[in-house]
Amino acid sequence: MSFVPVITIDGPSASGKGTVAQRVAAALGFHYLDSGALYRLTALAAERRGLRWRDELEVAQLAGDLDVVFDGAAVLLEGDNVTEAIRSETVGIGASIVAALPAVRSALLARQHAFAEVPGLVADGRDMGSVVFPDARLKVFLTASAEARAERRCKQLSAAGEQPDLAAITADLESRDERDRSRAVAPLQQWPDALLLDTTNMGIDEAVEQVLRWWKDVLSA
Ligand code: CDP
Ligand code: CDP
């Protein structure tokens, strides 16, 4: 695994990780791992089985056995297209609850490592640079103010035909971020060897260009 170049992009909810990581992966012809989708899939699968999100052993077993197919932008769970279902705010909250369980995180580790294939990987999440790919050649911590992130999430939901409430979205983001930051295992934090990219006042193009510049620097070092 270590000879495959990996770029990690970690950060809080709605900071732009997924958008930037996918654009960087496309520019470099690399594979892309949306690790948050695995926690979302675990939460959704648990809900569908009638399990409680905090039932560590049962949920971990489910996470290890997940029947998932990533087919381009589509995600299939046991053959069912759940691309939209895993994006709901409720599933996001469930994801952050199951993600705090150590056995669930261990159960998903091998599945994440399997994404590191030639010619390279861009992985986004919370612990990509700290736990899953500690040897990554480039580690980025992407962030933005809570206000900017809540507004982005609202815009995203409006574009999907929903009528989001800014105050409720802000509260959800803050409580999820707090759970992600304060958990004992693989908490969300800027790792010492990660480069900080604050996109509060930065568009997507500029953020992608910055990551690609850093990657060029890594290659020429
Ligand atoms: O993956 P993550 O939750 O960190 O964020 P995302 O889903 O990539 O981005 C959330 C929304 O913010 C998307 O609609 C992006 O287009 C938007 N965004 C933005 O407006 N400006 C940025 N610099 C980054 C993302
Ligand atoms: O799109 P957004 O940034 O809101 O969330 P996501 O990346 O889809 O992740 C959903 C939840 O999964 C997060 O709130 C984290 O609790 C958890 N997660 C994690 O613990 N570790 C990761 N590497 C990725 C996600």
Coordinates of C-alpha atoms and ligand atoms in Angstrom, one line a residue:
M1 CA 0.0 0.0 0.0
S2 CA 2.8 2.4 0.9
F3 CA 4.1 2.8 -2.6
V4 CA 0.7 4.2 -3.8
P5 CA 0.7 8.0 -3.5
V6 CA -2.1 9.2 -1.2
I7 CA -3.4 12.7 -0.6
T8 CA -5.6 13.1 2.4
I9 CA -8.2 15.8 3.0
D10 CA -9.7 16.0 6.4
G11 CA -11.9 18.6 8.0
P12 CA -15.3 19.4 9.5
S13 CA -18.7 19.0 7.9
A14 CA -19.5 21.0 4.8
S15 CA -16.0 22.5 4.6
G16 CA -15.8 21.4 0.9
K17 CA -13.7 18.2 1.4
G18 CA -15.8 16.0 -1.0
T19 CA -16.0 18.6 -3.7
V20 CA -12.3 19.5 -3.5
A21 CA -11.1 15.9 -3.2
Q22 CA -13.1 14.8 -6.2
R23 CA -11.8 17.6 -8.3
V24 CA -8.2 17.0 -7.3
A25 CA -8.6 13.2 -7.9
A26 CA -10.0 13.9 -11.4
A27 CA -7.2 16.4 -12.2
L28 CA -4.6 13.8 -11.3
G29 CA -6.4 10.7 -12.6
F30 CA -6.4 9.3 -9.0
H31 CA -9.0 7.1 -7.3
Y32 CA -11.3 8.8 -4.8
L33 CA -12.4 7.6 -1.3
D34 CA -15.4 9.3 0.4
S35 CA -14.8 7.7 3.8
G36 CA -17.8 9.5 5.3
A37 CA -20.0 7.5 2.9
L38 CA -19.0 4.3 4.7
Y39 CA -20.1 5.6 8.1
R40 CA -23.3 6.9 6.5
L41 CA -23.9 3.5 4.9
T42 CA -23.3 1.8 8.2
A43 CA -25.8 4.1 10.0
L44 CA -28.4 3.6 7.3
A45 CA -27.9 -0.2 7.2
A46 CA -28.2 -0.3 11.0
E47 CA -31.4 1.7 10.9
R48 CA -32.9 -0.6 8.3
R49 CA -32.0 -3.7 10.4
G50 CA -33.7 -2.1 13.4
L51 CA -30.4 -1.8 15.3
R52 CA -29.7 1.1 17.7
W53 CA -26.8 3.2 16.5
R54 CA -25.0 2.8 19.9
D55 CA -25.1 -1.1 19.8
E56 CA -21.4 -1.4 19.2
L57 CA -20.9 -5.1 18.5
E58 CA -23.9 -5.5 16.3
V59 CA -23.2 -2.3 14.3
A60 CA -19.5 -3.2 14.0
Q61 CA -20.4 -6.6 12.6
L62 CA -22.8 -5.0 10.1
A63 CA -20.0 -2.5 9.1
G64 CA -17.6 -5.3 8.4
D65 CA -20.1 -7.2 6.3
L66 CA -21.6 -4.2 4.4
D67 CA -22.7 -5.2 0.9
V68 CA -21.8 -2.0 -0.9
V69 CA -21.0 -1.1 -4.5
F70 CA -19.7 2.3 -5.5
D71 CA -20.7 2.7 -9.1
G72 CA -19.5 6.0 -10.4
A73 CA -21.4 8.6 -8.4
A74 CA -24.1 6.0 -7.4
V75 CA -23.9 4.0 -4.1
L76 CA -25.7 0.7 -3.8
L77 CA -26.4 -0.9 -0.5
E78 CA -27.5 -4.6 -0.8
G79 CA -28.4 -3.7 -4.4
D80 CA -30.6 -0.8 -3.5
N81 CA -29.6 2.7 -4.8
V82 CA -29.1 4.7 -1.6
T83 CA -27.1 7.6 -3.2
E84 CA -29.6 10.2 -1.9
A85 CA -30.8 8.4 1.2
I86 CA -27.3 8.4 2.8
R87 CA -27.1 12.2 2.4
S88 CA -29.9 13.1 4.8
E89 CA -29.1 15.1 7.9
T90 CA -30.6 12.2 10.0
V91 CA -28.2 9.7 8.5
G92 CA -25.4 12.2 9.0
I93 CA -26.1 12.3 12.7
G94 CA -26.4 8.5 12.8
A95 CA -23.0 8.4 11.0
S96 CA -21.3 10.5 13.7
I97 CA -22.8 8.3 16.4
V98 CA -21.6 5.0 14.9
A99 CA -18.3 6.6 14.0
A100 CA -17.6 7.2 17.7
L101 CA -17.6 3.4 18.3
P102 CA -14.0 1.9 18.2
A103 CA -15.1 -1.5 16.9
V104 CA -17.0 0.2 14.0
R105 CA -13.9 2.2 13.0
S106 CA -11.7 -1.0 13.1
A107 CA -14.3 -2.9 11.0
L108 CA -14.1 -0.2 8.2
L109 CA -10.3 0.1 8.1
A110 CA -9.5 -2.7 5.6
R111 CA -12.2 -1.5 3.3
Q112 CA -10.7 2.0 3.2
H113 CA -7.1 0.7 2.7
A114 CA -8.4 -1.2 -0.4
F115 CA -9.0 2.1 -2.2
A116 CA -5.3 2.9 -2.3
E117 CA -4.5 1.6 -5.8
V118 CA -2.3 2.8 -8.5
P119 CA -1.9 5.4 -9.8
G120 CA -2.9 7.1 -6.5
L121 CA -5.7 8.0 -4.1
V122 CA -7.4 11.2 -2.8
A123 CA -9.2 10.3 0.4
D124 CA -11.5 12.6 2.4
G125 CA -12.8 12.3 5.9
R126 CA -11.8 13.0 9.5
D127 CA -8.9 10.6 10.2
M128 CA -7.5 10.0 6.7
G129 CA -4.1 11.6 7.5
S130 CA -4.0 10.5 11.2
V131 CA -5.1 6.9 11.3
V132 CA -6.1 5.4 7.9
F133 CA -3.2 6.7 5.7
P134 CA -0.6 8.0 8.2
D135 CA 2.1 7.7 5.4
A136 CA 0.2 9.9 2.9
R137 CA 2.5 12.1 0.8
L138 CA 0.3 15.2 1.2
K139 CA -2.1 15.9 4.1
V140 CA -4.6 18.8 4.0
F141 CA -6.8 20.0 6.8
L142 CA -9.7 21.8 5.0
T143 CA -11.9 24.1 7.1
A144 CA -14.2 27.2 7.0
S145 CA -16.1 29.2 9.5
A146 CA -19.2 27.5 11.0
E147 CA -21.4 30.2 9.4
A148 CA -19.9 29.7 5.9
R149 CA -20.3 25.9 6.3
A150 CA -23.9 26.1 7.4
E151 CA -24.8 28.5 4.5
R152 CA -23.1 26.1 2.0
R153 CA -25.1 23.1 3.4
C154 CA -28.3 25.1 3.2
K155 CA -27.6 26.0 -0.5
Q156 CA -26.8 22.4 -1.2
L157 CA -30.1 21.3 0.3
S158 CA -32.1 24.0 -1.5
A159 CA -30.5 22.9 -4.8
A160 CA -31.8 19.4 -3.9
G161 CA -35.3 20.7 -3.6
E162 CA -35.5 20.9 0.2
Q163 CA -36.4 23.9 2.4
P164 CA -33.6 24.0 4.9
D165 CA -33.8 26.0 8.1
L166 CA -30.4 27.8 8.6
A167 CA -30.7 27.8 12.4
A168 CA -31.4 24.0 12.6
I169 CA -28.7 23.2 10.1
T170 CA -26.2 25.3 12.1
A171 CA -27.1 23.5 15.3
D172 CA -26.8 20.1 13.6
L173 CA -23.4 20.9 12.1
E174 CA -22.1 22.2 15.5
S175 CA -23.3 19.2 17.5
R176 CA -21.9 16.7 14.9
D177 CA -18.6 18.6 14.8
E178 CA -18.5 18.6 18.6
R179 CA -19.1 14.8 18.7
D180 CA -16.4 14.3 16.0
R181 CA -13.9 16.5 17.9
S182 CA -14.5 15.1 21.4
R183 CA -14.6 11.4 20.7
A184 CA -11.8 9.2 22.2
V185 CA -11.0 7.4 19.0
A186 CA -9.7 9.1 15.8
P187 CA -11.1 12.6 16.8
L188 CA -11.4 15.3 14.2
Q189 CA -8.3 17.5 14.6
Q190 CA -5.7 19.2 12.5
W191 CA -2.8 16.7 12.5
P192 CA 0.7 18.4 13.0
D193 CA 1.9 17.4 9.5
A194 CA -1.3 18.6 7.7
L195 CA -1.4 21.8 5.7
L196 CA -4.2 24.1 6.7
L197 CA -6.6 25.4 4.0
D198 CA -9.2 27.8 5.3
T199 CA -11.8 28.2 2.5
T200 CA -14.1 30.6 4.4
N201 CA -13.5 33.3 1.7
M202 CA -12.2 31.0 -1.0
G203 CA -14.0 29.4 -4.0
I204 CA -13.7 25.8 -5.0
D205 CA -11.4 26.5 -8.0
E206 CA -9.0 28.3 -5.8
A207 CA -9.0 25.6 -3.2
V208 CA -8.4 22.9 -5.8
E209 CA -5.5 24.9 -7.3
Q210 CA -3.9 25.3 -3.9
V211 CA -4.0 21.5 -3.3
L212 CA -2.6 20.8 -6.7
R213 CA 0.2 23.4 -6.1
W214 CA 1.1 21.7 -2.8
W215 CA 1.1 18.3 -4.6
K216 CA 3.5 19.7 -7.2
D217 CA 5.8 20.9 -4.4
V218 CA 5.7 17.4 -2.9
L219 CA 6.6 15.8 -6.2
S220 CA 9.5 18.2 -6.8
A221 CA 10.8 17.9 -3.2
Ligands
CDP1 O1 -17.5 17.0 2.0 P1 -17.9 18.2 2.8 O2 -19.1 17.9 3.7 O3 -16.8 18.8 3.6 O4 -18.4 19.4 1.8 P2 -18.9 19.4 0.3 O5 -20.1 18.5 0.3 O6 -17.8 19.1 -0.6 O7 -19.3 20.9 0.1 C1 -20.5 21.4 0.7 C2 -21.0 22.5 -0.2 O8 -20.2 23.6 -0.2 C3 -21.0 22.1 -1.7 O9 -22.3 22.5 -2.3 C4 -19.9 22.8 -2.3 O10 -20.2 23.1 -3.7 C5 -19.8 24.1 -1.5 N1 -18.5 24.7 -1.4 C6 -18.4 26.1 -1.6 O11 -19.4 26.7 -1.9 N2 -17.1 26.7 -1.6 C7 -16.1 26.0 -1.2 N3 -14.9 26.6 -1.2 C8 -16.2 24.6 -1.0 C9 -17.4 24.0 -1.1
CDP2 O1 -20.5 15.5 4.4 P1 -20.1 15.7 5.8 O2 -18.7 16.3 6.0 O3 -21.1 16.4 6.6 O4 -20.0 14.3 6.5 P2 -19.3 13.0 6.0 O5 -17.9 13.2 5.6 O6 -20.2 12.3 5.1 O7 -19.2 12.1 7.4 C1 -20.4 11.8 8.2 C2 -19.9 11.5 9.6 O8 -19.1 10.3 9.5 C3 -19.0 12.5 10.2 O9 -19.8 13.5 11.0 C4 -18.1 11.7 11.1 O10 -18.7 11.5 12.4 C5 -18.0 10.4 10.4 N1 -16.7 10.2 9.8 C6 -15.6 9.8 10.5 O11 -15.8 9.7 11.7 N2 -14.5 9.5 10.0 C7 -14.3 9.7 8.7 N3 -13.1 9.4 8.1 C8 -15.3 10.2 7.8 C9 -16.6 10.4 8.4

